[in-house]
């Protein structure tokens, strides 16, 4: 009886959560998109030169961003996977941080970098160009490739490479002929994730692209939030959803294949050469460190000198914002706690179903709960905006709406860490427990739970950081002025000219960066043997 | 109940059939184990030994037949309610627990109080020679230590039957020889009934009260080491036990060594019946191989197209000619049915 109740909860809670807050909004978009005025808009899109330009740009910037990210990340992945050096774990953890930094913070950091290098204007202008977007995308997604490819590479038997070298192949030829083909599944899986993120990139494009550059994502936002033209926005969201589903389907196939043959521990990694280490860390430092350093410097710069003035100003309300930056941070913090609690609950239960449930259900859950991550924050926010603001479900003024949206995005992170960990628990351990007299429920409590607990903490850390920095979905949700989140406040500060506001924005960005970065960094360093895809 | 004979027999496996992936891995198997008895299940890899253990312990379900303990049918009883122990080949130690917690696991799920657990853990750790190892993490153990922790963990709850699935398979030869001897002393010392699975006949001889040779999903032969060694019945069992000189006779009962029977068939040349000879009218043979066995050499010699093994007191160079003598009652007929 208790077993059945537990099973119903495991399946029911995630299903209800996903159904109510993701499927229902998405279906609403699809419904609007395919009915009446929506359909006309959709048909009209194909002949619309402006739309075709936007769609083409969305696609090619995503392709170029992905290729650039993979190329920049591969040497670093090699270093992490195949070389031993002091501070390897720290480097690995630091490289993960950009991935969870709020898009608005990254946007702000790059604006500051371009400004500092004199590239915000003139012949070498980067601000408000596609180059700015590409660079920021590499910055963001480097960690995905580093980690996915790095950990796969680490698990590959170095035997074939050694054999190739003994047979006379140069390091380059060895890499091209032996290593790269074997890495292909991991590279493909990482690339498909990066492609998805770049395809649905929002905050970065909005901030760094400026008014002259538009992707489908920013167009949805512009139509829905600025113009209130829901029909046009729906048609665009429809197209975006279809594209994302296609990419997720392909990527999931690649992921599934990648899971085979992982984890054979390599104990004999050679020490890294001095130049190899210097070159690699130099590159990573340039790409990852420079924006952070400039952001820090700018946050202390005010009125021609360095001081804490910008940070002090966070406690003072400016006319532009309905509340002080500190209040916005407190809001974000509270929302993040609630979102993390929900994400851990839903993600934990869903992971149990994925690992222990019947095959068909397991696949549906595995793919279904991953969708909110891929389906673009903007689609998510827009869907909730149009679906959850009228009976039967009117959450427009509910304080839960923002945490729920954030939890939807957090669940995939919890699951990506938890599912592989649960899967890695050897079937024999459960058998050994059974033979020693432990009924299945007791075995789960004494074996699975303690092993999974660490993974759950890691997942919770990611969910917390992601919620703290979430911008895309939040920017759609009905905004009570007193519940504005820190990323939204930061976006407004960054979007308004003026030296003093810029300084305050930099200070707020630094605080957000420290909060998100620290939560992930601490967890990463303590993560130990916990696996997972992020 | 009345159907069961009242003997010291405890485990009874009857007509057991286990189908895995469409193949009957265990196929109509019968086996009995008496109280305090150590039965060694001997057979080559893949003959269904592990599956049999997993079925007895309840991790696999038989498609036919039954498993009973002193008359009580256990076939549909869950593994955690059988009160049996199983030592896995790869140990399967819980990675998130230290040695003591691993060993205490069975006592903990049985709901025993902490003091009782601690005392019992110390006792069995002492029994396997790992006193003071309690607080070590399991990933810091050597192969032999991990194996002994796994044994201690299975012994701690005092199972009525202990099963060991090639527990020494991953260890090197010298360590195995020592641990097998230790294990025999230990199990007999506490009167533990056990089934021990191995493909190594030396381990079987060192440990067994009775050896059960498994093949084709069934027990081919069961008996004491002396019984099965002196009369292996089939060529298959003879091979499993490590007999070396198994010879095919032609229609007239002859082979290159001479006429050893009255008609065709497979025979075993009894150990000690084929020897090197100084006698000039012995059978001519050529040495094709020689291996050192410690107290003697084992020569592989060719007689015509037949190769046999004979013991030698000292090394003989490969390629040299030797003469063989054959005893008065040299052969034992075998059924050639090979599973």
mmCIF file of N, CA and C in Angstrom, chain A residues 40-152:
data_model
loop_
_atom_site.group_PDB
_atom_site.id
_atom_site.type_symbol
_atom_site.label_atom_id
_atom_site.label_comp_id
_atom_site.label_asym_id
_atom_site.label_seq_id
_atom_site.Cartn_x
_atom_site.Cartn_y
_atom_site.Cartn_z
ATOM 1 N N UNK A 40 -2.942 32.983 -39.518
ATOM 2 C CA UNK A 40 -2.652 33.933 -40.598
ATOM 3 C C UNK A 40 -1.240 34.486 -40.449
ATOM 4 N N UNK A 41 -0.903 34.835 -39.212
ATOM 5 C CA UNK A 41 0.433 35.355 -38.935
ATOM 6 C C UNK A 41 1.500 34.348 -39.309
ATOM 7 N N UNK A 42 1.215 33.090 -38.904
ATOM 8 C CA UNK A 42 2.183 32.022 -39.138
ATOM 9 C C UNK A 42 2.425 31.857 -40.626
ATOM 10 N N UNK A 43 1.304 31.867 -41.390
ATOM 11 C CA UNK A 43 1.441 31.714 -42.841
ATOM 12 C C UNK A 43 2.160 32.930 -43.420
ATOM 13 N N UNK A 44 1.809 34.074 -42.883
ATOM 14 C CA UNK A 44 2.434 35.302 -43.358
ATOM 15 C C UNK A 44 3.934 35.347 -43.138
ATOM 16 N N UNK A 45 4.400 34.644 -42.100
ATOM 17 C CA UNK A 45 5.824 34.689 -41.751
ATOM 18 C C UNK A 45 6.725 34.247 -42.897
ATOM 19 N N UNK A 46 6.277 33.165 -43.605
ATOM 20 C CA UNK A 46 7.154 32.585 -44.609
ATOM 21 C C UNK A 46 7.442 33.588 -45.726
ATOM 22 N N UNK A 47 6.498 34.486 -45.963
ATOM 23 C CA UNK A 47 6.723 35.444 -47.045
ATOM 24 C C UNK A 47 7.325 36.754 -46.538
ATOM 25 N N UNK A 48 7.547 36.816 -45.234
ATOM 26 C CA UNK A 48 7.985 38.063 -44.628
ATOM 27 C C UNK A 48 9.517 38.157 -44.650
ATOM 28 N N UNK A 49 10.032 39.078 -45.423
ATOM 29 C CA UNK A 49 11.485 39.188 -45.609
ATOM 30 C C UNK A 49 12.170 39.483 -44.282
ATOM 31 N N UNK A 50 11.560 40.302 -43.474
ATOM 32 C CA UNK A 50 12.118 40.644 -42.173
ATOM 33 C C UNK A 50 12.270 39.402 -41.310
ATOM 34 N N UNK A 51 11.201 38.574 -41.291
ATOM 35 C CA UNK A 51 11.260 37.350 -40.493
ATOM 36 C C UNK A 51 12.338 36.419 -41.011
ATOM 37 N N UNK A 52 12.422 36.321 -42.352
ATOM 38 C CA UNK A 52 13.426 35.415 -42.904
ATOM 39 C C UNK A 52 14.842 35.858 -42.517
ATOM 40 N N UNK A 53 15.032 37.154 -42.496
ATOM 41 C CA UNK A 53 16.334 37.685 -42.070
ATOM 42 C C UNK A 53 16.629 37.312 -40.619
ATOM 43 N N UNK A 54 15.624 37.508 -39.773
ATOM 44 C CA UNK A 54 15.793 37.199 -38.348
ATOM 45 C C UNK A 54 16.063 35.710 -38.151
ATOM 46 N N UNK A 55 15.301 34.872 -38.827
ATOM 47 C CA UNK A 55 15.454 33.422 -38.686
ATOM 48 C C UNK A 55 16.840 32.998 -39.159
ATOM 49 N N UNK A 56 17.258 33.526 -40.284
ATOM 50 C CA UNK A 56 18.579 33.182 -40.841
ATOM 51 C C UNK A 56 19.680 33.594 -39.874
ATOM 52 N N UNK A 57 19.550 34.810 -39.347
ATOM 53 C CA UNK A 57 20.569 35.280 -38.402
ATOM 54 C C UNK A 57 20.593 34.395 -37.153
ATOM 55 N N UNK A 58 19.411 34.057 -36.629
ATOM 56 C CA UNK A 58 19.330 33.213 -35.436
ATOM 57 C C UNK A 58 20.092 31.919 -35.662
ATOM 58 N N UNK A 59 19.851 31.335 -36.833
ATOM 59 C CA UNK A 59 20.462 30.048 -37.149
ATOM 60 C C UNK A 59 21.980 30.161 -37.294
ATOM 61 N N UNK A 60 22.433 31.119 -38.106
ATOM 62 C CA UNK A 60 23.882 31.112 -38.373
ATOM 63 C C UNK A 60 24.701 31.568 -37.189
ATOM 64 N N UNK A 61 24.193 32.491 -36.386
ATOM 65 C CA UNK A 61 24.969 32.876 -35.209
ATOM 66 C C UNK A 61 25.084 31.699 -34.242
ATOM 67 N N UNK A 62 24.041 30.858 -34.216
ATOM 68 C CA UNK A 62 24.101 29.687 -33.329
ATOM 69 C C UNK A 62 25.133 28.679 -33.837
ATOM 70 N N UNK A 63 25.148 28.476 -35.163
ATOM 71 C CA UNK A 63 26.112 27.533 -35.738
ATOM 72 C C UNK A 63 27.539 28.021 -35.484
ATOM 73 N N UNK A 64 27.794 29.301 -35.796
ATOM 74 C CA UNK A 64 29.151 29.837 -35.648
ATOM 75 C C UNK A 64 29.564 29.835 -34.171
ATOM 76 N N UNK A 65 28.645 30.223 -33.294
ATOM 77 C CA UNK A 65 28.955 30.207 -31.857
ATOM 78 C C UNK A 65 29.354 28.813 -31.410
ATOM 79 N N UNK A 66 28.619 27.813 -31.872
ATOM 80 C CA UNK A 66 28.876 26.437 -31.460
ATOM 81 C C UNK A 66 30.252 25.982 -31.928
ATOM 82 N N UNK A 67 30.543 26.221 -33.210
ATOM 83 C CA UNK A 67 31.834 25.795 -33.764
ATOM 84 C C UNK A 67 32.973 26.478 -33.001
ATOM 85 N N UNK A 68 32.837 27.780 -32.788
ATOM 86 C CA UNK A 68 33.870 28.525 -32.060
ATOM 87 C C UNK A 68 34.065 27.957 -30.656
ATOM 88 N N UNK A 69 32.963 27.677 -29.979
ATOM 89 C CA UNK A 69 33.047 27.166 -28.615
ATOM 90 C C UNK A 69 33.805 25.844 -28.570
ATOM 91 N N UNK A 70 33.460 24.950 -29.481
ATOM 92 C CA UNK A 70 34.103 23.629 -29.501
ATOM 93 C C UNK A 70 35.603 23.782 -29.766
ATOM 94 N N UNK A 71 35.952 24.625 -30.740
ATOM 95 C CA UNK A 71 37.360 24.791 -31.095
ATOM 96 C C UNK A 71 38.150 25.371 -29.916
ATOM 97 N N UNK A 72 37.580 26.360 -29.263
ATOM 98 C CA UNK A 72 38.293 26.987 -28.140
ATOM 99 C C UNK A 72 38.388 26.023 -26.954
ATOM 100 N N UNK A 73 37.378 25.172 -26.777
ATOM 101 C CA UNK A 73 37.316 24.336 -25.574
ATOM 102 C C UNK A 73 38.158 23.072 -25.651
ATOM 103 N N UNK A 74 38.414 22.568 -26.853
ATOM 104 C CA UNK A 74 39.074 21.257 -26.961
ATOM 105 C C UNK A 74 40.445 21.183 -26.268
ATOM 106 N N UNK A 75 41.344 22.178 -26.464
ATOM 107 C CA UNK A 75 42.627 22.083 -25.764
ATOM 108 C C UNK A 75 42.452 22.027 -24.247
ATOM 109 N N UNK A 76 41.541 22.812 -23.738
ATOM 110 C CA UNK A 76 41.283 22.812 -22.300
ATOM 111 C C UNK A 76 40.732 21.475 -21.827
ATOM 112 N N UNK A 77 39.854 20.897 -22.641
ATOM 113 C CA UNK A 77 39.282 19.590 -22.294
ATOM 114 C C UNK A 77 40.393 18.549 -22.212
ATOM 115 N N UNK A 78 41.333 18.644 -23.144
ATOM 116 C CA UNK A 78 42.471 17.720 -23.134
ATOM 117 C C UNK A 78 43.276 17.876 -21.850
ATOM 118 N N UNK A 79 43.508 19.133 -21.489
ATOM 119 C CA UNK A 79 44.285 19.412 -20.278
ATOM 120 C C UNK A 79 43.607 18.807 -19.051
ATOM 121 N N UNK A 80 42.305 19.049 -18.944
ATOM 122 C CA UNK A 80 41.572 18.569 -17.771
ATOM 123 C C UNK A 80 41.489 17.048 -17.760
ATOM 124 N N UNK A 81 41.349 16.457 -18.954
ATOM 125 C CA UNK A 81 41.126 15.015 -19.021
ATOM 126 C C UNK A 81 42.411 14.222 -18.904
ATOM 127 N N UNK A 82 43.483 14.736 -19.500
ATOM 128 C CA UNK A 82 44.650 13.876 -19.702
ATOM 129 C C UNK A 82 45.909 14.331 -18.970
ATOM 130 N N UNK A 83 45.828 15.445 -18.258
ATOM 131 C CA UNK A 83 47.034 15.940 -17.612
ATOM 132 C C UNK A 83 46.808 16.144 -16.122
ATOM 133 N N UNK A 84 47.889 15.986 -15.406
ATOM 134 C CA UNK A 84 47.846 16.169 -13.976
ATOM 135 C C UNK A 84 48.566 17.479 -13.671
ATOM 136 N N UNK A 85 47.985 18.348 -12.882
ATOM 137 C CA UNK A 85 48.699 19.555 -12.477
ATOM 138 C C UNK A 85 48.070 20.103 -11.209
ATOM 139 N N UNK A 86 48.856 20.873 -10.495
ATOM 140 C CA UNK A 86 48.349 21.436 -9.249
ATOM 141 C C UNK A 86 47.177 22.358 -9.574
ATOM 142 N N UNK A 87 46.122 22.266 -8.819
ATOM 143 C CA UNK A 87 44.980 23.151 -9.029
ATOM 144 C C UNK A 87 44.044 22.688 -10.129
ATOM 145 N N UNK A 88 44.171 21.406 -10.522
ATOM 146 C CA UNK A 88 43.330 20.889 -11.602
ATOM 147 C C UNK A 88 41.851 20.997 -11.241
ATOM 148 N N UNK A 89 41.560 20.644 -9.984
ATOM 149 C CA UNK A 89 40.154 20.686 -9.570
ATOM 150 C C UNK A 89 39.629 22.105 -9.537
ATOM 151 N N UNK A 90 40.503 23.040 -9.117
ATOM 152 C CA UNK A 90 40.080 24.437 -9.059
ATOM 153 C C UNK A 90 39.786 24.952 -10.465
ATOM 154 N N UNK A 91 40.680 24.626 -11.398
ATOM 155 C CA UNK A 91 40.482 25.063 -12.788
ATOM 156 C C UNK A 91 39.172 24.507 -13.330
ATOM 157 N N UNK A 92 38.978 23.223 -13.057
ATOM 158 C CA UNK A 92 37.764 22.568 -13.509
ATOM 159 C C UNK A 92 36.521 23.258 -12.948
ATOM 160 N N UNK A 93 36.582 23.579 -11.666
ATOM 161 C CA UNK A 93 35.444 24.225 -11.017
ATOM 162 C C UNK A 93 35.255 25.644 -11.544
ATOM 163 N N UNK A 94 36.372 26.380 -11.677
ATOM 164 C CA UNK A 94 36.284 27.764 -12.161
ATOM 165 C C UNK A 94 35.698 27.809 -13.568
ATOM 166 N N UNK A 95 36.089 26.830 -14.388
ATOM 167 C CA UNK A 95 35.609 26.819 -15.767
ATOM 168 C C UNK A 95 34.106 26.585 -15.830
ATOM 169 N N UNK A 96 33.543 26.041 -14.760
ATOM 170 C CA UNK A 96 32.105 25.775 -14.742
ATOM 171 C C UNK A 96 31.299 27.026 -14.419
ATOM 172 N N UNK A 97 31.956 27.959 -13.718
ATOM 173 C CA UNK A 97 31.220 29.108 -13.204
ATOM 174 C C UNK A 97 30.506 29.930 -14.288
ATOM 175 N N UNK A 98 31.185 30.268 -15.413
ATOM 176 C CA UNK A 98 30.512 31.122 -16.392
ATOM 177 C C UNK A 98 29.166 30.574 -16.831
ATOM 178 N N UNK A 99 29.063 29.251 -16.881
ATOM 179 C CA UNK A 99 27.851 28.627 -17.355
ATOM 180 C C UNK A 99 26.635 29.023 -16.523
ATOM 181 N N UNK A 100 26.856 29.235 -15.227
ATOM 182 C CA UNK A 100 25.710 29.584 -14.386
ATOM 183 C C UNK A 100 25.635 31.079 -14.096
ATOM 184 N N UNK A 101 26.610 31.840 -14.597
ATOM 185 C CA UNK A 101 26.516 33.284 -14.368
ATOM 186 C C UNK A 101 25.274 33.817 -15.082
ATOM 187 N N UNK A 102 24.595 34.761 -14.457
ATOM 188 C CA UNK A 102 23.404 35.327 -15.080
ATOM 189 C C UNK A 102 23.753 35.971 -16.429
ATOM 190 N N UNK A 103 22.887 35.772 -17.413
ATOM 191 C CA UNK A 103 23.154 36.345 -18.748
ATOM 192 C C UNK A 103 23.343 37.845 -18.647
ATOM 193 N N UNK A 104 22.562 38.469 -17.802
ATOM 194 C CA UNK A 104 22.645 39.928 -17.694
ATOM 195 C C UNK A 104 24.008 40.350 -17.153
ATOM 196 N N UNK A 105 24.543 39.548 -16.219
ATOM 197 C CA UNK A 105 25.857 39.866 -15.667
ATOM 198 C C UNK A 105 26.921 39.729 -16.753
ATOM 199 N N UNK A 106 26.828 38.662 -17.529
ATOM 200 C CA UNK A 106 27.802 38.446 -18.602
ATOM 201 C C UNK A 106 27.688 39.569 -19.638
ATOM 202 N N UNK A 107 26.460 39.893 -19.986
ATOM 203 C CA UNK A 107 26.250 41.007 -20.916
ATOM 204 C C UNK A 107 26.906 42.268 -20.386
ATOM 205 N N UNK A 108 26.654 42.562 -19.126
ATOM 206 C CA UNK A 108 27.225 43.757 -18.506
ATOM 207 C C UNK A 108 28.745 43.710 -18.491
ATOM 208 N N UNK A 109 29.292 42.524 -18.191
ATOM 209 C CA UNK A 109 30.741 42.383 -18.140
ATOM 210 C C UNK A 109 31.363 42.661 -19.499
ATOM 211 N N UNK A 110 30.776 42.134 -20.541
ATOM 212 C CA UNK A 110 31.354 42.358 -21.871
ATOM 213 C C UNK A 110 31.194 43.805 -22.318
ATOM 214 N N UNK A 111 30.070 44.416 -21.956
ATOM 215 C CA UNK A 111 29.932 45.856 -22.252
ATOM 216 C C UNK A 111 31.090 46.614 -21.609
ATOM 217 N N UNK A 112 31.396 46.212 -20.360
ATOM 218 C CA UNK A 112 32.486 46.880 -19.641
ATOM 219 C C UNK A 112 33.835 46.629 -20.313
ATOM 220 N N UNK A 113 34.047 45.378 -20.755
ATOM 221 C CA UNK A 113 35.311 45.049 -21.415
ATOM 222 C C UNK A 113 35.487 45.871 -22.685
ATOM 223 N N UNK A 114 34.448 45.900 -23.522
ATOM 224 C CA UNK A 114 34.542 46.639 -24.779
ATOM 225 C C UNK A 114 34.800 48.110 -24.503
ATOM 226 N N UNK A 115 34.132 48.604 -23.484
ATOM 227 C CA UNK A 115 34.290 49.993 -23.087
ATOM 228 C C UNK A 115 35.739 50.265 -22.686
ATOM 229 N N UNK A 116 36.267 49.369 -21.874
ATOM 230 C CA UNK A 116 37.623 49.501 -21.346
ATOM 231 C C UNK A 116 38.650 49.451 -22.462
ATOM 232 N N UNK A 117 38.404 48.582 -23.461
ATOM 233 C CA UNK A 117 39.345 48.424 -24.566
ATOM 234 C C UNK A 117 39.102 49.448 -25.673
ATOM 235 N N UNK A 118 38.177 50.359 -25.438
ATOM 236 C CA UNK A 118 37.873 51.361 -26.454
ATOM 237 C C UNK A 118 37.185 50.785 -27.677
ATOM 238 N N UNK A 119 36.468 49.711 -27.479
ATOM 239 C CA UNK A 119 35.809 49.068 -28.615
ATOM 240 C C UNK A 119 34.300 49.238 -28.574
ATOM 241 N N UNK A 120 33.840 50.169 -27.755
ATOM 242 C CA UNK A 120 32.405 50.376 -27.731
ATOM 243 C C UNK A 120 31.995 51.345 -28.836
ATOM 244 N N UNK A 121 33.001 51.872 -29.525
ATOM 245 C CA UNK A 121 32.733 52.810 -30.611
ATOM 246 C C UNK A 121 33.905 52.825 -31.556
ATOM 247 N N UNK A 122 33.732 53.488 -32.698
ATOM 248 C CA UNK A 122 34.847 53.663 -33.613
ATOM 249 C C UNK A 122 35.029 52.493 -34.561
ATOM 250 N N UNK A 123 36.219 52.417 -35.169
ATOM 251 C CA UNK A 123 36.465 51.448 -36.232
ATOM 252 C C UNK A 123 36.442 50.011 -35.715
ATOM 253 N N UNK A 124 36.898 49.827 -34.471
ATOM 254 C CA UNK A 124 36.955 48.467 -33.924
ATOM 255 C C UNK A 124 35.805 48.203 -32.967
ATOM 256 N N UNK A 125 34.689 48.821 -33.250
ATOM 257 C CA UNK A 125 33.541 48.686 -32.370
ATOM 258 C C UNK A 125 33.081 47.223 -32.276
ATOM 259 N N UNK A 126 32.916 46.759 -31.051
ATOM 260 C CA UNK A 126 32.359 45.415 -30.840
ATOM 261 C C UNK A 126 30.962 45.486 -30.245
ATOM 262 N N UNK A 127 30.751 46.500 -29.387
ATOM 263 C CA UNK A 127 29.439 46.653 -28.774
ATOM 264 C C UNK A 127 28.367 46.774 -29.856
ATOM 265 N N UNK A 128 27.277 46.069 -29.645
ATOM 266 C CA UNK A 128 26.161 46.058 -30.590
ATOM 267 C C UNK A 128 26.557 45.521 -31.958
ATOM 268 N N UNK A 129 27.468 44.543 -31.963
ATOM 269 C CA UNK A 129 27.756 43.831 -33.210
ATOM 270 C C UNK A 129 27.584 42.343 -32.946
ATOM 271 N N UNK A 130 27.571 41.592 -34.038
ATOM 272 C CA UNK A 130 27.417 40.143 -33.903
ATOM 273 C C UNK A 130 28.651 39.546 -33.219
ATOM 274 N N UNK A 131 29.803 40.202 -33.376
ATOM 275 C CA UNK A 131 31.026 39.685 -32.744
ATOM 276 C C UNK A 131 30.873 39.611 -31.224
ATOM 277 N N UNK A 132 30.282 40.640 -30.681
ATOM 278 C CA UNK A 132 30.063 40.665 -29.237
ATOM 279 C C UNK A 132 29.245 39.447 -28.800
ATOM 280 N N UNK A 133 28.216 39.153 -29.609
ATOM 281 C CA UNK A 133 27.346 38.020 -29.263
ATOM 282 C C UNK A 133 28.112 36.711 -29.341
ATOM 283 N N UNK A 134 28.904 36.559 -30.405
ATOM 284 C CA UNK A 134 29.666 35.310 -30.568
ATOM 285 C C UNK A 134 30.640 35.112 -29.406
ATOM 286 N N UNK A 135 31.359 36.193 -29.058
ATOM 287 C CA UNK A 135 32.338 36.085 -27.969
ATOM 288 C C UNK A 135 31.643 35.695 -26.661
ATOM 289 N N UNK A 136 30.530 36.333 -26.375
ATOM 290 C CA UNK A 136 29.813 36.034 -25.131
ATOM 291 C C UNK A 136 29.303 34.595 -25.128
ATOM 292 N N UNK A 137 28.871 34.122 -26.291
ATOM 293 C CA UNK A 137 28.387 32.734 -26.354
ATOM 294 C C UNK A 137 29.502 31.741 -26.066
ATOM 295 N N UNK A 138 30.696 32.039 -26.588
ATOM 296 C CA UNK A 138 31.838 31.168 -26.303
ATOM 297 C C UNK A 138 32.108 31.174 -24.797
ATOM 298 N N UNK A 139 32.116 32.349 -24.208
ATOM 299 C CA UNK A 139 32.357 32.514 -22.775
ATOM 300 C C UNK A 139 31.390 31.645 -21.959
ATOM 301 N N UNK A 140 30.120 31.733 -22.336
ATOM 302 C CA UNK A 140 29.066 31.033 -21.615
ATOM 303 C C UNK A 140 29.174 29.531 -21.708
ATOM 304 N N UNK A 141 29.407 29.062 -22.932
ATOM 305 C CA UNK A 141 29.215 27.638 -23.202
ATOM 306 C C UNK A 141 30.494 26.821 -23.159
ATOM 307 N N UNK A 142 31.599 27.503 -22.963
ATOM 308 C CA UNK A 142 32.879 26.819 -22.848
ATOM 309 C C UNK A 142 32.778 25.673 -21.831
ATOM 310 N N UNK A 143 32.127 25.964 -20.713
ATOM 311 C CA UNK A 143 32.049 24.978 -19.630
ATOM 312 C C UNK A 143 31.328 23.715 -20.081
ATOM 313 N N UNK A 144 30.296 23.880 -20.909
ATOM 314 C CA UNK A 144 29.531 22.703 -21.341
ATOM 315 C C UNK A 144 30.453 21.743 -22.087
ATOM 316 N N UNK A 145 31.248 22.303 -23.016
ATOM 317 C CA UNK A 145 32.139 21.451 -23.805
ATOM 318 C C UNK A 145 33.269 20.922 -22.926
ATOM 319 N N UNK A 146 33.839 21.807 -22.111
ATOM 320 C CA UNK A 146 34.936 21.391 -21.237
ATOM 321 C C UNK A 146 34.515 20.195 -20.388
ATOM 322 N N UNK A 147 33.342 20.284 -19.829
ATOM 323 C CA UNK A 147 32.913 19.242 -18.895
ATOM 324 C C UNK A 147 32.463 17.980 -19.620
ATOM 325 N N UNK A 148 31.589 18.140 -20.607
ATOM 326 C CA UNK A 148 31.048 16.962 -21.283
ATOM 327 C C UNK A 148 32.173 16.201 -21.975
ATOM 328 N N UNK A 149 32.955 16.934 -22.784
ATOM 329 C CA UNK A 149 34.032 16.273 -23.514
ATOM 330 C C UNK A 149 35.149 15.875 -22.550
ATOM 331 N N UNK A 150 35.450 16.749 -21.592
ATOM 332 C CA UNK A 150 36.531 16.474 -20.649
ATOM 333 C C UNK A 150 36.315 15.184 -19.877
ATOM 334 N N UNK A 151 35.113 14.999 -19.320
ATOM 335 C CA UNK A 151 34.915 13.807 -18.498
ATOM 336 C C UNK A 151 34.833 12.553 -19.366
ATOM 337 N N UNK A 152 34.320 12.696 -20.587
ATOM 338 C CA UNK A 152 34.293 11.543 -21.499
ATOM 339 C C UNK A 152 35.720 11.149 -21.881
#
